[in-house]
Tab-separated table of C-alpha atoms in Angstrom:
chain	number	residue	atom	x	y	z
A	1	MET	CA	129.524	114.340	91.417
A	2	ALA	CA	129.707	110.811	92.821
A	3	THR	CA	126.484	109.958	91.008
A	4	TRP	CA	127.805	111.079	87.642
A	5	SER	CA	131.057	109.240	88.244
A	6	ARG	CA	129.024	106.101	88.909
A	7	ARG	CA	126.969	106.651	85.757
A	8	LEU	CA	130.149	107.154	83.747
A	9	ARG	CA	131.505	103.824	84.977
A	10	GLY	CA	128.158	102.239	84.135
A	11	LEU	CA	128.363	103.507	80.567
A	12	GLY	CA	131.934	102.191	80.310
A	13	TYR	CA	130.824	98.788	81.542
A	14	GLY	CA	127.949	98.872	79.067
A	15	ALA	CA	130.357	99.731	76.237
A	16	LEU	CA	132.339	96.569	77.080
A	17	LEU	CA	129.185	94.440	77.055
A	18	ALA	CA	127.895	95.836	73.743
A	19	PRO	CA	130.204	93.774	71.419
A	20	LEU	CA	129.236	90.586	73.263
A	21	GLU	CA	125.531	91.376	72.919
A	22	LEU	CA	125.754	92.153	69.212
A	23	LEU	CA	128.003	89.142	68.556
A	24	LEU	CA	125.503	86.866	70.270
A	25	LEU	CA	122.642	88.252	68.198
A	26	VAL	CA	124.551	88.031	64.929
A	27	CYS	CA	125.742	84.470	65.568
A	28	GLY	CA	122.315	83.431	66.837
A	29	GLY	CA	120.624	84.995	63.828
A	30	LEU	CA	122.946	83.195	61.417
A	31	ALA	CA	122.394	79.887	63.209
A	32	LEU	CA	118.620	80.351	63.098
A	33	GLY	CA	118.764	81.249	59.420
A	34	ILE	CA	120.753	78.149	58.570
A	35	ALA	CA	118.538	75.921	60.734
A	36	SER	CA	115.265	77.388	59.460
A	37	VAL	CA	114.964	74.555	56.929
A	38	HIS	CA	113.922	72.172	59.701
A	39	PRO	CA	111.876	72.896	62.860
A	40	ALA	CA	113.963	70.548	65.030
A	41	LEU	CA	117.199	72.232	64.015
A	42	ARG	CA	115.647	75.621	64.630
A	43	ARG	CA	114.744	74.635	68.190
A	44	ARG	CA	118.292	73.383	68.790
A	45	ALA	CA	119.744	76.664	67.539
A	46	LEU	CA	117.331	78.667	69.650
A	47	VAL	CA	118.354	77.034	72.961
A	48	PRO	CA	121.959	78.353	73.119
A	49	LEU	CA	120.823	81.764	71.810
A	50	LEU	CA	118.298	82.182	74.624
A	51	ALA	CA	120.725	80.800	77.214
A	52	GLY	CA	123.345	83.338	76.178
A	53	ALA	CA	120.744	86.113	76.144
A	54	ARG	CA	119.705	85.250	79.708
A	55	ARG	CA	123.323	85.403	80.894
A	56	LEU	CA	123.900	88.773	79.246
A	57	LEU	CA	120.580	90.031	80.587
A	58	GLY	CA	121.684	89.045	84.094
A	59	LEU	CA	124.817	91.147	83.668
A	60	GLU	CA	122.716	94.014	82.323
A	61	ARG	CA	120.314	93.749	85.249
A	62	ARG	CA	123.158	94.049	87.758
A	63	ARG	CA	124.705	96.934	85.773
A	64	LEU	CA	121.436	98.861	85.661
A	65	LEU	CA	120.832	98.414	89.383
A	66	ARG	CA	124.364	99.251	90.476
A	67	PHE	CA	125.134	102.190	88.218
A	68	PHE	CA	121.715	103.574	87.222
A	69	ASP	CA	119.501	102.596	90.193
A	70	GLU	CA	117.115	100.889	87.773
A	71	GLU	CA	115.458	97.752	89.083
A	72	VAL	CA	113.984	95.824	86.168
A	73	SER	CA	111.530	92.969	86.199
A	74	ASP	CA	112.752	89.377	86.655
A	75	HIS	CA	110.375	87.892	84.116
A	76	HIS	CA	110.537	88.747	80.422
A	77	ALA	CA	109.439	87.153	77.207
A	78	PRO	CA	112.374	85.860	75.126
A	79	GLY	CA	111.433	88.250	72.342
A	80	ALA	CA	111.626	91.258	74.665
A	81	THR	CA	115.005	90.123	75.928
A	82	LEU	CA	116.435	89.812	72.404
A	83	ARG	CA	114.995	93.163	71.340
A	84	TYR	CA	116.489	94.811	74.393
A	85	LEU	CA	119.927	93.304	73.724
A	86	ALA	CA	119.771	94.474	70.105
A	87	ALA	CA	118.911	98.033	71.104
A	88	ARG	CA	121.319	97.978	74.039
A	89	GLY	CA	124.179	96.702	71.898
A	90	SER	CA	123.758	99.576	69.458
A	91	LEU	CA	123.527	102.069	72.311
A	92	GLY	CA	126.616	100.511	73.874
A	93	LEU	CA	128.631	101.087	70.717
A	94	LEU	CA	127.443	104.694	70.633
A	95	GLY	CA	128.477	105.000	74.262
A	96	ALA	CA	131.900	103.574	73.455
A	97	ALA	CA	132.303	106.204	70.720
A	98	VAL	CA	131.301	109.040	73.066
A	99	LEU	CA	133.566	107.823	75.838
A	100	GLY	CA	136.414	107.317	73.371
A	101	LEU	CA	136.072	110.870	72.053
A	102	MET	CA	135.890	112.177	75.599
A	103	GLY	CA	139.046	110.285	76.592
A	104	ALA	CA	140.931	111.354	73.466
A	105	GLY	CA	139.865	114.959	73.993
A	106	LEU	CA	141.055	114.944	77.589
A	107	VAL	CA	144.434	113.463	76.589
A	108	LEU	CA	144.930	116.098	73.888
A	109	ALA	CA	143.863	118.839	76.278
A	110	VAL	CA	146.438	117.687	78.846
A	111	LEU	CA	149.182	117.544	76.229
A	112	VAL	CA	148.358	121.027	74.916
A	113	ALA	CA	148.117	122.465	78.422
A	114	ALA	CA	151.458	120.913	79.365
A	115	THR	CA	153.272	122.628	76.473
A	116	ILE	CA	151.921	126.122	77.165
A	117	PRO	CA	154.157	126.950	80.197
A	118	LEU	CA	157.246	125.698	78.297
A	119	ARG	CA	156.347	127.854	75.263
A	120	LEU	CA	155.836	130.896	77.476
A	121	ILE	CA	159.201	130.366	79.191
A	122	GLU	CA	160.906	130.132	75.800
A	123	GLY	CA	159.149	133.310	74.661
A	124	GLU	CA	157.141	131.669	71.868
A	125	TYR	CA	154.083	133.825	72.490
A	126	ALA	CA	152.912	133.618	68.884
A	127	ILE	CA	152.669	129.830	69.069
A	128	VAL	CA	150.706	130.059	72.326
A	129	ALA	CA	148.349	132.566	70.720
A	130	GLY	CA	147.907	130.164	67.830
A	131	LEU	CA	146.695	127.510	70.259
A	132	LEU	CA	143.735	129.601	71.389
A	133	PRO	CA	141.424	128.509	68.506
A	134	GLN	CA	142.302	124.890	69.291
A	135	ILE	CA	141.500	125.433	72.966
A	136	LEU	CA	138.139	126.994	72.098
A	137	LEU	CA	137.374	124.133	69.704
A	138	GLY	CA	138.319	121.669	72.427
A	139	LEU	CA	135.936	123.327	74.874
A	140	VAL	CA	133.121	123.103	72.359
A	141	LEU	CA	133.836	119.416	71.767
A	142	LEU	CA	133.985	118.836	75.524
A	143	PHE	CA	130.560	120.457	75.898
A	144	LEU	CA	129.165	118.240	73.140
A	145	ASN	CA	130.728	115.200	74.789
A	146	VAL	CA	129.101	116.042	78.122
A	147	GLN	CA	125.749	116.473	76.388
A	148	GLY	CA	126.234	113.106	74.718
A	149	PHE	CA	127.020	111.545	78.066
A	150	VAL	CA	123.834	112.981	79.597
A	151	GLY	CA	121.793	111.770	76.628
A	152	LEU	CA	123.264	108.271	76.880
A	153	ASP	CA	122.449	108.160	80.570
A	154	GLN	CA	118.788	108.949	79.881
A	155	LEU	CA	118.602	106.538	76.945
A	156	GLU	CA	120.000	103.705	79.065
A	157	ARG	CA	117.253	104.086	81.637
A	158	ARG	CA	114.448	104.614	79.124
A	159	LEU	CA	115.542	101.569	77.178
A	160	ALA	CA	115.495	99.399	80.300
A	161	ARG	CA	112.046	100.642	81.318
A	162	HIS	CA	110.628	100.181	77.819
A	163	PHE	CA	111.806	96.597	77.262
A	164	LEU	CA	112.309	95.273	80.807
A	165	GLY	CA	109.874	97.303	82.851
A	166	PRO	CA	107.306	95.542	84.997
A	167	SER	CA	104.145	94.256	83.307
A	168	PRO	CA	100.680	95.425	84.426
A	169	ARG	CA	100.309	92.128	86.306
A	170	GLU	CA	103.563	92.670	88.181
A	171	LEU	CA	102.565	96.252	89.010
A	172	LEU	CA	99.259	94.957	90.356
A	173	GLU	CA	100.996	92.287	92.455
A	174	ARG	CA	103.412	94.866	93.861
A	175	ARG	CA	100.506	97.140	94.709
A	176	ILE	CA	98.711	94.316	96.518
A	177	THR	CA	101.845	93.532	98.485
A	178	GLU	CA	102.296	97.196	99.414
A	179	LEU	CA	98.679	97.421	100.551
A	180	ALA	CA	99.012	94.284	102.657
A	181	VAL	CA	102.159	95.600	104.322
A	182	SER	CA	100.672	99.044	104.942
A	183	ARG	CA	97.485	97.520	106.370
A	184	ALA	CA	99.513	95.431	108.798
A	185	GLY	CA	101.488	98.541	109.700
A	186	VAL	CA	98.353	100.554	110.349
A	187	LEU	CA	96.941	97.817	112.575
A	188	GLU	CA	100.198	97.676	114.521
A	189	ALA	CA	100.255	101.479	114.850
A	190	VAL	CA	96.653	101.492	116.095
A	191	ASN	CA	97.406	98.756	118.654
A	192	ALA	CA	100.488	100.637	119.853
A	193	GLU	CA	98.437	103.819	120.196
A	194	ARG	CA	95.746	101.972	122.134
A	195	ARG	CA	98.335	100.492	124.504
A	196	ARG	CA	99.840	103.947	125.074
A	197	ILE	CA	96.444	105.465	125.844
A	198	GLU	CA	95.675	102.619	128.262
A	199	ARG	CA	99.031	103.162	129.980
A	200	ASP	CA	98.446	106.928	130.237
A	201	LEU	CA	94.973	106.419	131.728
A	202	HIS	CA	96.187	103.759	134.160
A	203	ASP	CA	99.343	105.500	135.346
A	204	GLY	CA	98.050	109.069	135.253
A	205	VAL	CA	94.345	109.719	135.352
A	206	GLN	CA	93.380	106.610	137.336
A	207	GLN	CA	95.951	107.297	140.053
A	208	ARG	CA	94.805	110.892	140.364
A	209	LEU	CA	91.160	109.785	140.662
A	210	VAL	CA	92.099	107.338	143.439
A	211	ALA	CA	93.886	110.153	145.275
A	212	LEU	CA	90.874	112.426	144.743
A	213	ALA	CA	88.506	109.823	146.168
A	214	MET	CA	90.729	109.353	149.230
A	215	VAL	CA	90.852	113.113	149.889
A	216	ILE	CA	87.063	113.427	149.565
A	217	GLY	CA	86.602	110.432	151.907
A	218	ARG	CA	88.854	112.016	154.502
A	219	ALA	CA	86.904	115.265	154.192
A	220	ARG	CA	83.622	113.438	154.817
A	221	ARG	CA	85.007	111.745	157.942
A	222	SER	CA	86.637	114.877	159.298
A	223	ARG	CA	85.069	116.521	162.367
A	224	SER	CA	87.151	119.666	162.156
A	225	PRO	CA	85.813	122.437	159.896
A	226	GLU	CA	89.339	123.771	159.289
A	227	LYS	CA	90.649	120.354	158.249
A	228	THR	CA	87.579	119.786	156.098
A	229	ASP	CA	88.197	123.063	154.260
A	230	GLU	CA	91.829	122.115	153.705
A	231	LEU	CA	90.871	118.679	152.369
A	232	LEU	CA	88.251	120.200	150.047
A	233	ARG	CA	90.896	122.596	148.727
A	234	GLN	CA	93.166	119.642	148.052
A	235	ALA	CA	90.299	117.791	146.366
A	236	HIS	CA	89.616	120.820	144.168
A	237	GLU	CA	93.259	121.010	143.077
A	238	GLU	CA	93.332	117.264	142.445
A	239	ALA	CA	90.192	117.487	140.307
A	240	GLN	CA	91.812	120.264	138.228
A	241	GLY	CA	94.861	118.063	137.793
A	242	VAL	CA	92.670	115.203	136.573
A	243	LEU	CA	91.053	117.521	134.016
A	244	ARG	CA	94.459	118.630	132.744
A	245	ASP	CA	95.593	115.018	132.386
A	246	LEU	CA	92.404	114.102	130.528
A	247	ARG	CA	92.860	117.035	128.154
A	248	GLU	CA	96.450	115.937	127.494
A	249	VAL	CA	95.366	112.363	126.741
A	250	ALA	CA	92.573	113.593	124.464
A	251	TRP	CA	94.993	115.956	122.695
A	252	ARG	CA	97.458	113.152	122.063
A	253	VAL	CA	94.748	110.951	120.594
A	254	TYR	CA	93.450	113.614	118.217
A	255	PRO	CA	93.932	117.393	118.402
A	256	VAL	CA	90.567	119.153	118.409
A	257	ALA	CA	92.047	121.989	116.333
A	258	LEU	CA	92.060	119.748	113.271
A	259	ASP	CA	88.269	119.807	113.303
A	260	ASP	CA	87.925	123.480	114.217
A	261	GLY	CA	88.442	126.550	112.108
A	262	GLY	CA	92.149	126.786	112.950
A	263	GLY	CA	92.940	123.468	111.326
A	264	LEU	CA	96.430	122.110	110.849
A	265	ALA	CA	98.169	125.486	111.175
A	266	GLU	CA	96.712	126.039	114.639
A	267	ALA	CA	97.517	122.478	115.720
A	268	LEU	CA	101.145	122.835	114.642
A	269	THR	CA	101.383	126.267	116.271
A	270	THR	CA	100.307	124.648	119.530
A	271	VAL	CA	103.001	121.997	119.098
A	272	ALA	CA	105.584	124.758	118.586
A	273	GLU	CA	104.387	126.679	121.636
A	274	HIS	CA	104.407	123.609	123.876
A	275	ALA	CA	107.900	122.477	122.887
A	276	GLY	CA	110.720	122.973	125.365
A	277	VAL	CA	113.014	124.660	122.799
A	278	PRO	CA	112.451	127.446	120.264
A	279	VAL	CA	110.494	126.132	117.284
A	280	ARG	CA	110.019	128.015	114.002
A	281	LEU	CA	107.026	127.046	111.892
A	282	ASP	CA	107.002	127.776	108.139
A	283	TYR	CA	103.485	126.919	107.032
A	284	GLY	CA	103.115	127.135	103.271
A	285	LEU	CA	99.524	125.931	102.791
A	286	GLY	CA	97.832	129.190	103.678
A	287	ASP	CA	94.145	128.754	104.487
A	288	ARG	CA	93.698	125.706	102.276
A	289	ARG	CA	92.566	122.553	104.066
A	290	LEU	CA	93.807	119.087	103.183
A	291	PRO	CA	91.869	115.868	103.675
A	292	ASN	CA	91.505	115.083	107.339
A	293	ALA	CA	93.580	111.879	107.147
A	294	ILE	CA	96.521	113.763	105.608
A	295	GLU	CA	96.358	116.609	108.131
A	296	THR	CA	96.290	114.077	110.962
A	297	VAL	CA	99.402	112.295	109.697
A	298	ILE	CA	101.226	115.619	109.170
A	299	TYR	CA	100.365	116.616	112.701
A	300	PHE	CA	101.667	113.375	114.203
A	301	VAL	CA	104.860	113.491	112.124
A	302	ALA	CA	105.625	117.018	113.301
A	303	CYS	CA	104.595	116.284	116.861
A	304	GLU	CA	106.655	113.100	117.172
A	305	ALA	CA	109.708	114.664	115.514
A	306	VAL	CA	109.593	117.688	117.811
A	307	THR	CA	109.129	115.461	120.826
A	308	ASN	CA	112.120	113.309	119.886
A	309	ALA	CA	114.244	116.403	119.302
A	310	VAL	CA	113.310	117.845	122.697
A	311	LYS	CA	113.842	114.564	124.515
A	312	HIS	CA	116.910	113.105	122.854
A	313	SER	CA	118.745	115.437	120.472
A	314	ARG	CA	119.805	118.273	122.793
A	315	ALA	CA	118.790	120.658	120.010
A	316	ASP	CA	118.826	124.440	120.470
A	317	THR	CA	116.398	125.179	117.649
A	318	ILE	CA	113.842	123.227	115.654
A	319	ARG	CA	112.219	124.158	112.363
A	320	ILE	CA	108.967	122.773	110.958
A	321	GLU	CA	108.208	123.282	107.261
A	322	VAL	CA	104.954	122.350	105.562
A	323	ARG	CA	104.421	123.060	101.892
A	324	GLU	CA	103.046	121.647	98.679
A	325	THR	CA	105.150	120.330	95.850
A	326	VAL	CA	104.665	118.727	92.481
A	327	ALA	CA	106.353	115.359	92.009
A	328	ARG	CA	107.579	114.823	88.468
A	329	PRO	CA	107.965	111.069	88.014
A	330	GLU	CA	110.199	109.515	85.398
A	331	PRO	CA	109.917	108.743	82.586
A	332	ALA	CA	108.711	112.106	81.389
A	333	GLY	CA	105.146	112.147	80.225
A	334	ARG	CA	103.639	110.358	83.193
A	335	GLU	CA	101.049	112.262	85.147
A	336	GLU	CA	102.498	114.572	87.747
A	337	GLU	CA	101.350	114.208	91.304
A	338	GLN	CA	100.592	116.847	93.891
A	339	THR	CA	102.244	116.163	97.222
A	340	VAL	CA	102.575	117.857	100.558
A	341	VAL	CA	105.920	117.781	102.324
A	342	VAL	CA	106.436	118.167	106.053
A	343	ARG	CA	110.041	118.524	107.135
A	344	VAL	CA	111.311	118.843	110.729
A	345	ARG	CA	114.940	119.843	111.262
A	346	ASP	CA	116.916	120.255	114.452
A	347	ASP	CA	120.507	121.206	115.197
A	348	GLY	CA	121.029	118.484	117.773
A	349	ILE	CA	123.508	115.639	118.067
A	350	GLY	CA	121.888	113.464	115.386
A	351	GLY	CA	122.142	109.684	115.491
A	352	ALA	CA	118.371	109.034	115.397
A	353	ASP	CA	117.500	105.422	114.635
A	354	PRO	CA	114.862	105.134	111.868
A	355	ALA	CA	114.065	101.635	113.119
A	356	GLY	CA	113.137	102.936	116.574
A	357	GLY	CA	109.601	102.524	117.820
A	358	GLY	CA	108.483	106.137	117.317
A	359	LEU	CA	109.979	106.689	113.863
A	360	SER	CA	108.999	103.270	112.551
A	361	GLY	CA	105.439	103.962	113.736
A	362	LEU	CA	105.481	107.246	111.846
A	363	ALA	CA	106.757	105.460	108.744
A	364	ARG	CA	103.802	103.077	108.954
A	365	ARG	CA	101.354	105.954	109.326
A	366	VAL	CA	102.849	107.704	106.288
A	367	ALA	CA	102.983	104.502	104.222
A	368	ALA	CA	99.303	103.897	104.911
A	369	LEU	CA	98.603	106.999	102.775
A	370	ASP	CA	101.069	105.941	100.049
A	371	GLY	CA	103.584	108.408	101.402
A	372	GLU	CA	107.271	108.160	102.194
A	373	LEU	CA	109.183	108.990	105.373
A	374	ARG	CA	112.901	109.767	105.245
A	375	VAL	CA	115.240	110.208	108.220
A	376	ASP	CA	118.603	111.896	107.785
A	377	SER	CA	120.467	111.955	111.070
A	378	PRO	CA	124.266	111.848	110.808
A	379	ALA	CA	126.252	111.900	114.051
A	380	ALA	CA	126.691	115.501	115.281
A	381	GLY	CA	124.899	116.707	112.165
A	382	GLY	CA	121.380	117.277	113.412
A	383	THR	CA	118.301	115.373	112.353
A	384	THR	CA	115.977	115.972	109.426
A	385	ILE	CA	112.733	114.029	109.187
A	386	THR	CA	110.838	114.404	105.928
A	387	ALA	CA	107.443	112.981	105.069
A	388	VAL	CA	106.047	113.246	101.551
A	389	LEU	CA	102.331	112.566	101.180
A	390	PRO	CA	100.423	112.456	97.878
A	391	THR	CA	97.357	114.673	97.738
A	392	GLY	CA	96.202	114.073	94.163
A	393	LYS	CA	97.018	114.593	90.527
A	394	THR	CA	97.942	118.015	89.243
A	395	GLY	CA	94.892	118.056	87.039
A	396	MET	CA	92.664	118.115	90.123
A	397	ARG	CA	93.881	121.457	91.336
A	398	GLU	CA	96.265	124.233	90.490
A	399	ALA	CA	99.871	123.164	90.913
A	400	VAL	CA	102.084	124.885	93.443
A	401	VAL	CA	105.796	124.274	92.964
A	402	VAL	CA	108.358	124.288	95.740
A	403	GLY	CA	109.942	127.660	96.063
A	404	GLU	CA	107.056	129.515	94.482
A	405	ALA	CA	104.753	129.424	97.475
A	406	GLU	CA	105.410	132.129	100.012
A	407	PRO	CA	105.270	130.440	103.409
A	408	VAL	CA	103.145	131.888	106.159
A	409	ARG	CA	105.218	131.967	109.303
A	410	ARG	CA	103.438	131.223	112.526
A	411	GLY	CA	104.828	130.789	115.948
A	412	GLY	CA	108.331	131.698	114.807
A	413	GLY	CA	110.851	131.754	117.582
A	414	ALA	CA	108.534	130.429	120.234
A	415	GLY	CA	110.590	130.557	123.387
A	416	PRO	CA	110.948	127.795	125.919
A	417	VAL	CA	107.891	127.467	128.055
A	418	GLY	CA	109.159	124.740	130.305
A	419	THR	CA	106.738	122.078	129.173
A	420	GLU	CA	107.128	119.068	126.962
A	421	SER	CA	105.453	118.693	123.603
A	422	SER	CA	101.854	117.600	123.638
A	423	CYS	CA	102.846	114.302	122.072
A	424	VAL	CA	105.287	113.367	124.807
């Protein structure tokens, strides 16, 4: 509702700008026509026309961004700017007509509605019955007005993209910038992962190995068979502890299940089983395997989100959803893109910081695959972490639309097992 209210205000603002845009073009056209007899005069007439067009385009740019979320390019040819203002001015007048009819219709509807109770009190039922056709006609006109409003909203955005959209060169420059940023993010994520592994080996495995060596040394120096047996038992337990720590470190680096037959489903099931709170897994990919890089990122997103929920959110339940969708980009007609969505929700206290180390690292991992990570975590409203990863164009494989795929539930309601998630 707030969005449509904003769009309505944007159309009203555009209706106010339309007369200025058309007046500028008419006056500029007349000036150019009069000055066309001499090239020098033509150049002098062109300067104020282009200056005025730039000012109006600046207002249009701010209007499109604020009310329609359309960010247009900063660089345009003068011809494109003038053509846009000509088309926009005409559309603005049409918008003014639609908004005027809508306003007049609402005023008449209020006036008619206000008289009905008075007529009923005075017993003029026949007059009230005679108003019914007018009320029905008003409803039809209101429906047409709403349709006109929706059409104007779409035309505004298509017009801006057609005349002011980024050029192929700008798109290429943006893509290069995105790749440079994502590459830096990947390098930072890799360095952070390396530092974490080094810390885990130093503080965990290395300390246990030192303790194991000391126990074995004491056993070698012992002269008492009973004490030697006890020390060997301790050494055996310490060695088992070292193996468990090594398995944990190896699991955090890369879960073996992603390379085995179980794949992503088995890896996520293990995450659910190792969490300290009940975790429900809705896995909608069935037996289909995704590229290894995508499965790895999905695993780390789910693992990190579950770990954060267990550690910080005080959540009672967590839900992991993985399913395929089809992204339908605007404007219509562009090639649709197959994506996979992983969403982790908890019912905790919320307040997660997207700029925190863990979540920002996940965002870098997702961005490296041209994906997007969203964090919705209002205070006391739980946390929802959503990652959307492209997997290809719809022409490459059969499309599966959200809501049509029946999810395969695995590990649903896994009870607390008293251990932290494998990514902790």
